[in-house]
mmCIF file of C-alpha atoms in Angstrom:
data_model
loop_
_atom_site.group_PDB
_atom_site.id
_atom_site.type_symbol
_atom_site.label_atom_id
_atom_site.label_comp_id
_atom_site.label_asym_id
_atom_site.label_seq_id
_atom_site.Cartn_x
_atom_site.Cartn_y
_atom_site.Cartn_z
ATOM 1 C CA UNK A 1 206.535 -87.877 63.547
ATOM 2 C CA UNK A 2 205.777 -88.142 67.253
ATOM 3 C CA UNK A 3 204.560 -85.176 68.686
ATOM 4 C CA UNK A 4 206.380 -83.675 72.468
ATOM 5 C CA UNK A 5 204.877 -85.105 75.503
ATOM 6 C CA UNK A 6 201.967 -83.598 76.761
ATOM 7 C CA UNK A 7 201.228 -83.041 72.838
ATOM 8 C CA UNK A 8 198.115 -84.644 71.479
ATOM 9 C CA UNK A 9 198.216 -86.166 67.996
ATOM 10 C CA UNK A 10 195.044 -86.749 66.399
ATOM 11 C CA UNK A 11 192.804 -86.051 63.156
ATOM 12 C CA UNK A 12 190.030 -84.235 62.309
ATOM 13 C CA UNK A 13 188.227 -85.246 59.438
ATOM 14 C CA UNK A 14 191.021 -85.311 56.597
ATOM 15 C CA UNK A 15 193.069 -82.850 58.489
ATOM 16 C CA UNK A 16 196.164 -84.042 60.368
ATOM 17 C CA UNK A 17 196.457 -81.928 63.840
ATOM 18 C CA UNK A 18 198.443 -81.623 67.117
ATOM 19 C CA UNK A 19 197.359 -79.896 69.979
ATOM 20 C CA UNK A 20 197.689 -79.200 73.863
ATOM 21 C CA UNK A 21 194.560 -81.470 75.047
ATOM 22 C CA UNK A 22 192.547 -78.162 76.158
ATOM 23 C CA UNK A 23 192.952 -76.743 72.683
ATOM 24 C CA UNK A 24 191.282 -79.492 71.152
ATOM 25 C CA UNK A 25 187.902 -78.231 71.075
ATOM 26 C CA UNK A 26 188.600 -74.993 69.843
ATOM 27 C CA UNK A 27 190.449 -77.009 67.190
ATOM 28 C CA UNK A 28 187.481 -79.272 66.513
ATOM 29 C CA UNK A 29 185.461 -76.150 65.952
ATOM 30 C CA UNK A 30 187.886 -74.321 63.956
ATOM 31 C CA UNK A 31 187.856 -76.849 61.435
ATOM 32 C CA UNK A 32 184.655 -77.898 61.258
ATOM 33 C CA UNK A 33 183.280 -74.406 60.751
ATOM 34 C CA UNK A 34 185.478 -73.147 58.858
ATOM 35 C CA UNK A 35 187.529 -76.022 57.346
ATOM 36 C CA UNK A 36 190.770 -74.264 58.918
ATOM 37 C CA UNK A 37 192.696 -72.867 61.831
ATOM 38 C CA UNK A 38 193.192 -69.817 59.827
ATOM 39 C CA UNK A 39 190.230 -69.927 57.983
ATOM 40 C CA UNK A 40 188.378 -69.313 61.327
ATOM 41 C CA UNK A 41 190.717 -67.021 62.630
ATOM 42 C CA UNK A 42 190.281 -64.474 59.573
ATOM 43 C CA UNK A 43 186.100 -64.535 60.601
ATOM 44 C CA UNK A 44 186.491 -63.661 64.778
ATOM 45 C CA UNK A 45 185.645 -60.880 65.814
ATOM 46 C CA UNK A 46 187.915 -58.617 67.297
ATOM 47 C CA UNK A 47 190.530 -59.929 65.334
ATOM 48 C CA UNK A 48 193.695 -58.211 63.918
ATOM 49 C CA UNK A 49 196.231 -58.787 61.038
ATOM 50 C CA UNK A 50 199.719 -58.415 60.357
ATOM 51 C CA UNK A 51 201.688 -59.401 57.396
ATOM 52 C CA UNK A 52 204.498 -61.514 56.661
ATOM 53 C CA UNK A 53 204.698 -63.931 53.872
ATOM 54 C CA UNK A 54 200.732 -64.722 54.169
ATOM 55 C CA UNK A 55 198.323 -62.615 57.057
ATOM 56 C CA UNK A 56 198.867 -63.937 60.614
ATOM 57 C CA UNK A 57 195.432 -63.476 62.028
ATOM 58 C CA UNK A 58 196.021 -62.013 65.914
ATOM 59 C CA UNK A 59 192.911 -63.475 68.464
ATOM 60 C CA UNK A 60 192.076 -63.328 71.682
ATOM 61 C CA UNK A 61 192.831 -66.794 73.523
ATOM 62 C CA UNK A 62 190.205 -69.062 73.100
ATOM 63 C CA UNK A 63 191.024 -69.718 76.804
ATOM 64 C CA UNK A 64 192.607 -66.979 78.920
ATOM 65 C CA UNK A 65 194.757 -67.793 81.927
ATOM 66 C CA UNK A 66 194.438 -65.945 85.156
ATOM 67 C CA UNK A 67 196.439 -62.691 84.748
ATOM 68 C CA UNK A 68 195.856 -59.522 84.453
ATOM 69 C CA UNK A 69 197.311 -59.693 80.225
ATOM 70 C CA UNK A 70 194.485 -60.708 78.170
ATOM 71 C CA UNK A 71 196.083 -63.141 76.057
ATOM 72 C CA UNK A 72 196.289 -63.319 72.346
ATOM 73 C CA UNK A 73 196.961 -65.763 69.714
ATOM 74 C CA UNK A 74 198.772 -65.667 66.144
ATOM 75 C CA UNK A 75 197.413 -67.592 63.386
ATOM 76 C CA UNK A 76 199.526 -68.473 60.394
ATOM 77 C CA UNK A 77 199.907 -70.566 57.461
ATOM 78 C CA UNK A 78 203.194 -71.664 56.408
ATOM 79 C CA UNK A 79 203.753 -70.165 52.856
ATOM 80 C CA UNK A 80 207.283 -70.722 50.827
ATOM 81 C CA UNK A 81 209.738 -68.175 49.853
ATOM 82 C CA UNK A 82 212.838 -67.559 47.773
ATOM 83 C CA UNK A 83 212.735 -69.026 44.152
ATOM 84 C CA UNK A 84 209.721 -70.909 44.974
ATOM 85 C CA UNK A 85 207.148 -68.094 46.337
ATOM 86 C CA UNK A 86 204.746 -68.788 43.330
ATOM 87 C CA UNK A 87 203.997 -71.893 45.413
ATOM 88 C CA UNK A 88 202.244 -69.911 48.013
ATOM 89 C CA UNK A 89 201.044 -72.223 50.506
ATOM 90 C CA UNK A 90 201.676 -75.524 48.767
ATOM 91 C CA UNK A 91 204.616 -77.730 50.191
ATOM 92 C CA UNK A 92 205.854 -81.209 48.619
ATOM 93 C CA UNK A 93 204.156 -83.539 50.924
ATOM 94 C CA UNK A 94 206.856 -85.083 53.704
ATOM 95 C CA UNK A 95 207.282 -86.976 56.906
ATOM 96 C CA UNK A 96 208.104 -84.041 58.171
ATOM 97 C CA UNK A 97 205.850 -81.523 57.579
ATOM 98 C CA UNK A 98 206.736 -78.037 58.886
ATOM 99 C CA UNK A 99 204.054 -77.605 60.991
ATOM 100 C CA UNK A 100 205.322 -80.192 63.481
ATOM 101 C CA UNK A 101 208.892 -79.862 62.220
ATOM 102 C CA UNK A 102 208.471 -76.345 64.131
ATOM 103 C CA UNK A 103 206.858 -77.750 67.203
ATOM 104 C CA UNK A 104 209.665 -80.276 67.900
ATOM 105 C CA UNK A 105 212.138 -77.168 67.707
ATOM 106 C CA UNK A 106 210.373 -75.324 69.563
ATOM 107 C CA UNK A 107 209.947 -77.727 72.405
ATOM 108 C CA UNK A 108 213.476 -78.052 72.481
ATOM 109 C CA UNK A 109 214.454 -74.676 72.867
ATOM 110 C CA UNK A 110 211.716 -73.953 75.448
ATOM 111 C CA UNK A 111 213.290 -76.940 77.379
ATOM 112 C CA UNK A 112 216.326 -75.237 76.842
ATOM 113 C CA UNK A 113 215.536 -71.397 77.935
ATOM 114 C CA UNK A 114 215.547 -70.228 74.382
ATOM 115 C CA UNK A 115 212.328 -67.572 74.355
ATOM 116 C CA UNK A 116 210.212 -68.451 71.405
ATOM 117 C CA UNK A 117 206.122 -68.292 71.273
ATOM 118 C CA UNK A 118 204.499 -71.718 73.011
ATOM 119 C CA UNK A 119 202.739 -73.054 70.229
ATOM 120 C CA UNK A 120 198.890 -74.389 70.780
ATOM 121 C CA UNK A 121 197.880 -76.352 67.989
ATOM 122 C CA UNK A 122 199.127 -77.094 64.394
ATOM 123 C CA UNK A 123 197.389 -78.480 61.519
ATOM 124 C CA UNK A 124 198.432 -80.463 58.113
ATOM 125 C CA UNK A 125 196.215 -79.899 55.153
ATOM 126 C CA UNK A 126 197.390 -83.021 52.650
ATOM 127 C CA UNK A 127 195.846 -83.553 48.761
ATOM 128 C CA UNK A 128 197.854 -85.357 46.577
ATOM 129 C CA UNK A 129 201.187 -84.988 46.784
ATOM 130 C CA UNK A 130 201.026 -81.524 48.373
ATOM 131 C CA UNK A 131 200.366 -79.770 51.764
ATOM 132 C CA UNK A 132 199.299 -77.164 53.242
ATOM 133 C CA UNK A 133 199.987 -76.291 57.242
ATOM 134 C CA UNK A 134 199.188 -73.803 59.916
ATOM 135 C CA UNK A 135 199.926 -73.027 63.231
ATOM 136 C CA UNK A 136 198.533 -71.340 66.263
ATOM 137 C CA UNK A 137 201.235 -69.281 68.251
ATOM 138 C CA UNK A 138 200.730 -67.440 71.166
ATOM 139 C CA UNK A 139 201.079 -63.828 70.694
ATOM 140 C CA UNK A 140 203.527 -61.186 72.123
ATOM 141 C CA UNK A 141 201.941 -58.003 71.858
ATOM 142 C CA UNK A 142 204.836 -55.944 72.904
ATOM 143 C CA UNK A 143 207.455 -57.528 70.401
ATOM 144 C CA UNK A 144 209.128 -55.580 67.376
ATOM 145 C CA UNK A 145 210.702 -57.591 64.970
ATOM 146 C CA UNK A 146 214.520 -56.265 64.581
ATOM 147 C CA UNK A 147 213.858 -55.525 61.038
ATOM 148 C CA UNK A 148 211.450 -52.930 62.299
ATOM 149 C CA UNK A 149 213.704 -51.410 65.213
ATOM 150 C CA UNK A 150 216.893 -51.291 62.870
ATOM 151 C CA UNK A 151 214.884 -49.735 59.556
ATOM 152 C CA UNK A 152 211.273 -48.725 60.601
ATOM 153 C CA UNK A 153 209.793 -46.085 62.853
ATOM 154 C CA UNK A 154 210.157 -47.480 65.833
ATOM 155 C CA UNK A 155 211.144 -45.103 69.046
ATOM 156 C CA UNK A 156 214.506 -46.711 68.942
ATOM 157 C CA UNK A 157 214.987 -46.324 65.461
ATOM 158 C CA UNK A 158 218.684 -44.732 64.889
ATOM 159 C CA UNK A 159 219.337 -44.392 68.581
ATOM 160 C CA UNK A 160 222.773 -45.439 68.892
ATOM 161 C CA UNK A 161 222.792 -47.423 72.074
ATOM 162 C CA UNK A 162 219.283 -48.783 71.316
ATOM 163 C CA UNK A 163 220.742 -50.246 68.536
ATOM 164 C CA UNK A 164 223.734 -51.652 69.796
ATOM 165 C CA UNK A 165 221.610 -53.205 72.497
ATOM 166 C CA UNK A 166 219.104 -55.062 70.194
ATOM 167 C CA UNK A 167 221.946 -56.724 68.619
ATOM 168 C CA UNK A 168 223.646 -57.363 71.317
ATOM 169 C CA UNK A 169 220.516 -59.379 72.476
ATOM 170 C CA UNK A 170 220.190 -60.849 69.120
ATOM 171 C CA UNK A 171 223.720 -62.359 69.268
ATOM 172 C CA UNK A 172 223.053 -63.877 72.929
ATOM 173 C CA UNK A 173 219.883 -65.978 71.227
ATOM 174 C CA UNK A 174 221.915 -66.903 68.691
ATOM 175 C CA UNK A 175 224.763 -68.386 71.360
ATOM 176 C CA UNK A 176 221.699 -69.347 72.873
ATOM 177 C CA UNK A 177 220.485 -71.089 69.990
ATOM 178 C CA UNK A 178 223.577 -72.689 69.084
ATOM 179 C CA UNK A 179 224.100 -74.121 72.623
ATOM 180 C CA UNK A 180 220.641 -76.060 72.476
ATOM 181 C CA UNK A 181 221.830 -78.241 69.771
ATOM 182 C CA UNK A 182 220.144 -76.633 67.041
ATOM 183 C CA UNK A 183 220.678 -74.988 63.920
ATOM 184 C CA UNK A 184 218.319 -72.024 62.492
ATOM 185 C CA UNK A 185 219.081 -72.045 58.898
ATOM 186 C CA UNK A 186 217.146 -68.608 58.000
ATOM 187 C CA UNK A 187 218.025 -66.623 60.786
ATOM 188 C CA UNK A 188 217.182 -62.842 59.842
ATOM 189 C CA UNK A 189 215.979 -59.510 60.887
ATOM 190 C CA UNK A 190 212.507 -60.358 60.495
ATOM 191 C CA UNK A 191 211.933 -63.463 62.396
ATOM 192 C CA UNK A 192 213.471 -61.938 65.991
ATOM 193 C CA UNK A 193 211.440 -60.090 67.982
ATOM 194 C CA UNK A 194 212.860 -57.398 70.424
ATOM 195 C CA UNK A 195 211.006 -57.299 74.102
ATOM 196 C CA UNK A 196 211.997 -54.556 76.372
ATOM 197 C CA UNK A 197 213.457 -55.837 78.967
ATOM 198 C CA UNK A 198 214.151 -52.827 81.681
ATOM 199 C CA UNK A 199 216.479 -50.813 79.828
ATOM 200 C CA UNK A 200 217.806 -53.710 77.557
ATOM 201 C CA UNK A 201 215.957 -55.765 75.188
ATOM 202 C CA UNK A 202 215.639 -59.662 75.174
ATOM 203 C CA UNK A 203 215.087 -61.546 71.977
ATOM 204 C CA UNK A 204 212.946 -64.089 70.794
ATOM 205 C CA UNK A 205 213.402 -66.442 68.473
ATOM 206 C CA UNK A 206 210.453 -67.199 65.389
ATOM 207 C CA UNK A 207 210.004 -69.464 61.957
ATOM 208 C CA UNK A 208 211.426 -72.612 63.627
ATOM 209 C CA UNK A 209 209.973 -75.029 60.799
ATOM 210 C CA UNK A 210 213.561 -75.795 58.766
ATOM 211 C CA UNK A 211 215.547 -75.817 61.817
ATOM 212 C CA UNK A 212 218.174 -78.793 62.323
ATOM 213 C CA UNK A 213 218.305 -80.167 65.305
ATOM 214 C CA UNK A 214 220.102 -83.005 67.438
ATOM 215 C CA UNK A 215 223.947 -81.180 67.465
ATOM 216 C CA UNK A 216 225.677 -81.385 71.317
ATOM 217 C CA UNK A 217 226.097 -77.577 70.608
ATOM 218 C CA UNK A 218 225.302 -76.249 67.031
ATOM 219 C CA UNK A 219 228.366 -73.614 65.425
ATOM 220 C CA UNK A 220 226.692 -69.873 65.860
ATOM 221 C CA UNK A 221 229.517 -68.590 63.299
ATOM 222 C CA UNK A 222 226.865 -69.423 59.909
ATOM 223 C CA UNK A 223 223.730 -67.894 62.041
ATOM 224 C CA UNK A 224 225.196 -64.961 62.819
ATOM 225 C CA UNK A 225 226.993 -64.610 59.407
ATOM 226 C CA UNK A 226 222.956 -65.173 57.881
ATOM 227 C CA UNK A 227 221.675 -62.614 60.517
ATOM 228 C CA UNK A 228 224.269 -60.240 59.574
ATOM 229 C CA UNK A 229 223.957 -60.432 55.816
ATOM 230 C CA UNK A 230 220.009 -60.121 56.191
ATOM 231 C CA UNK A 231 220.470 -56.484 58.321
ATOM 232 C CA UNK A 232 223.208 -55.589 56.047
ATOM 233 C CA UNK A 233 220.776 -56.169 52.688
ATOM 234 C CA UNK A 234 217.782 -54.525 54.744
ATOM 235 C CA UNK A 235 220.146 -51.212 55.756
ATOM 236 C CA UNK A 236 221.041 -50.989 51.655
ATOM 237 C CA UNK A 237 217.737 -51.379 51.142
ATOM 238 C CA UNK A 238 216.226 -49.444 53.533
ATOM 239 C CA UNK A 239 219.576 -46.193 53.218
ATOM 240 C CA UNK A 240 219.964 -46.627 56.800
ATOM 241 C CA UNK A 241 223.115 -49.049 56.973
ATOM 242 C CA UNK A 242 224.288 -50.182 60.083
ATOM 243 C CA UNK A 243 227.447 -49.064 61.122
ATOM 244 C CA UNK A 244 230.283 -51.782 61.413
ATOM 245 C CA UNK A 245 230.994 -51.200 65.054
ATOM 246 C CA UNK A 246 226.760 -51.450 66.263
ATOM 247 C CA UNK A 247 226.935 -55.238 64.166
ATOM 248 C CA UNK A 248 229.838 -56.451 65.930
ATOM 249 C CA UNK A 249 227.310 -56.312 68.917
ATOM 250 C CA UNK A 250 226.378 -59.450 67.784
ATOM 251 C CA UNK A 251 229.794 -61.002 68.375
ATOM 252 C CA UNK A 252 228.828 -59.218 72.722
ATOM 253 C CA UNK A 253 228.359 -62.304 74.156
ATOM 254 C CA UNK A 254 231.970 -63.513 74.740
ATOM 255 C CA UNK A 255 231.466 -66.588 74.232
ATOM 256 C CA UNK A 256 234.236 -68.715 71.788
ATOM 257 C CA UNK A 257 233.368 -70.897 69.281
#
């Protein structure tokens, strides 16, 4: 795979890596202290951790940009799911591994307005016929996955118009989405974070790695038919369904087929 322009390929020992050229060094150190991006992560100070599939190790920068925001970056490996989860980490080793996979998605949608972190560096771990990844995000600290304003104890949680207007956001990154060409096969309430935007919300996209891409203008129908099903499973779940009328929000944008 070639990596975006302005993306450095190179490798580090064994370790396959891309990186924006004044990441490098960081990445050079990473891996040669700690044999890994998230290995490293897990043993900086100040660090924090969230969960998903696997920790995502949050860190400050290891350069900061002038602003006022301190910035922050997420640390995760890529760990499987579904029927396969005993697999943890391990993926079938490919052309396209998912680490850059993700970073040529999202360089497309970032071309194409679609908010989704700026990834820094990622990293391919091979042995065998197996790999593992990781990837360095940045970090948005004010971001609440839907799953969590829909279901958790979030401020919003249950307040009608809150609601409505977090899905309504969702299904405008979906059209969004769509009209970039691509196709997010595992669109769900966990991988799209709400920002508050004024008194709306805008949404941003995550978990790009088994996206398709390459379509003049992908069909949003099967995302938002995924996204739907995953809120619908989570409110059954959860005993807090959604109510018909706040998920055909998603349908808000007005925008055909």
């Amino acid at each position: 795979m070639r990596p975006p322009s302005g993306v450095t390929a190179a490798r580090v020992g064994r370790i396959s890596v891309w990186t924006r050229p004044e990441v490098m060094a960081w990445v050079e150190l990473a891996i040669g202290e700690a044999g890994s991006l998230h290995a490293h992560a897990s043993r900086t100070p100040d660090r924090s951790s969230v969960e998903g599939r696997g920790p995502v190790h949050v860190i400050p920068a290891a350069f900061q940009p002038p602003s006022d925001q301190p910035a922050q970056w997420a640390v995760r490996r890529f760990y499987r799911g579904g029927g396969v989860r005993w697999l943890g980490d391990r993926h079938l080793r490919s052309p396209r591994p998912r680490p850059f996979s993700e970073w040529i998605a999202s360089d497309l949608l970032r071309s194409k307005g679609v908010a989704t972190p700026r990834i820094q560096a990622a990293a391919v771990h091979a042995s065998g016929i197996v790999y593992r990844g990781e990837i360095v995000t940045e970090y948005i600290p004010d971001g609440v996955e839907l799953a969590t304003l829909l279901f958790g104890n979030h401020e919003s949680d249950r307040n009608p118009a809150a609601v409505e207007s977090a899905l309504s956001a969702a299904g405008t990154l979906v059209r969004q989405i769509a009209e970039a060409g691509v196709h997010h096969p595992d669109l769900n309430a966990r991988n799209i974070l709400l920002r508050p935007d004024g008194t709306a919300w805008t949404a941003v996209v995550l978990d790009l790695d088994r996206c398709r891409i390459g379509e003049a203008r992908a069909n949003p129908s099967a995302m938002r038919a995924r996204l739907a099903g995953s809120i619908e499973k989570l409110g059954r779940a959860s005993g807090i369904p959604v109510p018909a009328r706040a998920l055909r929000a998603l349908d808000g944008s007005g925008v055909g087929e």
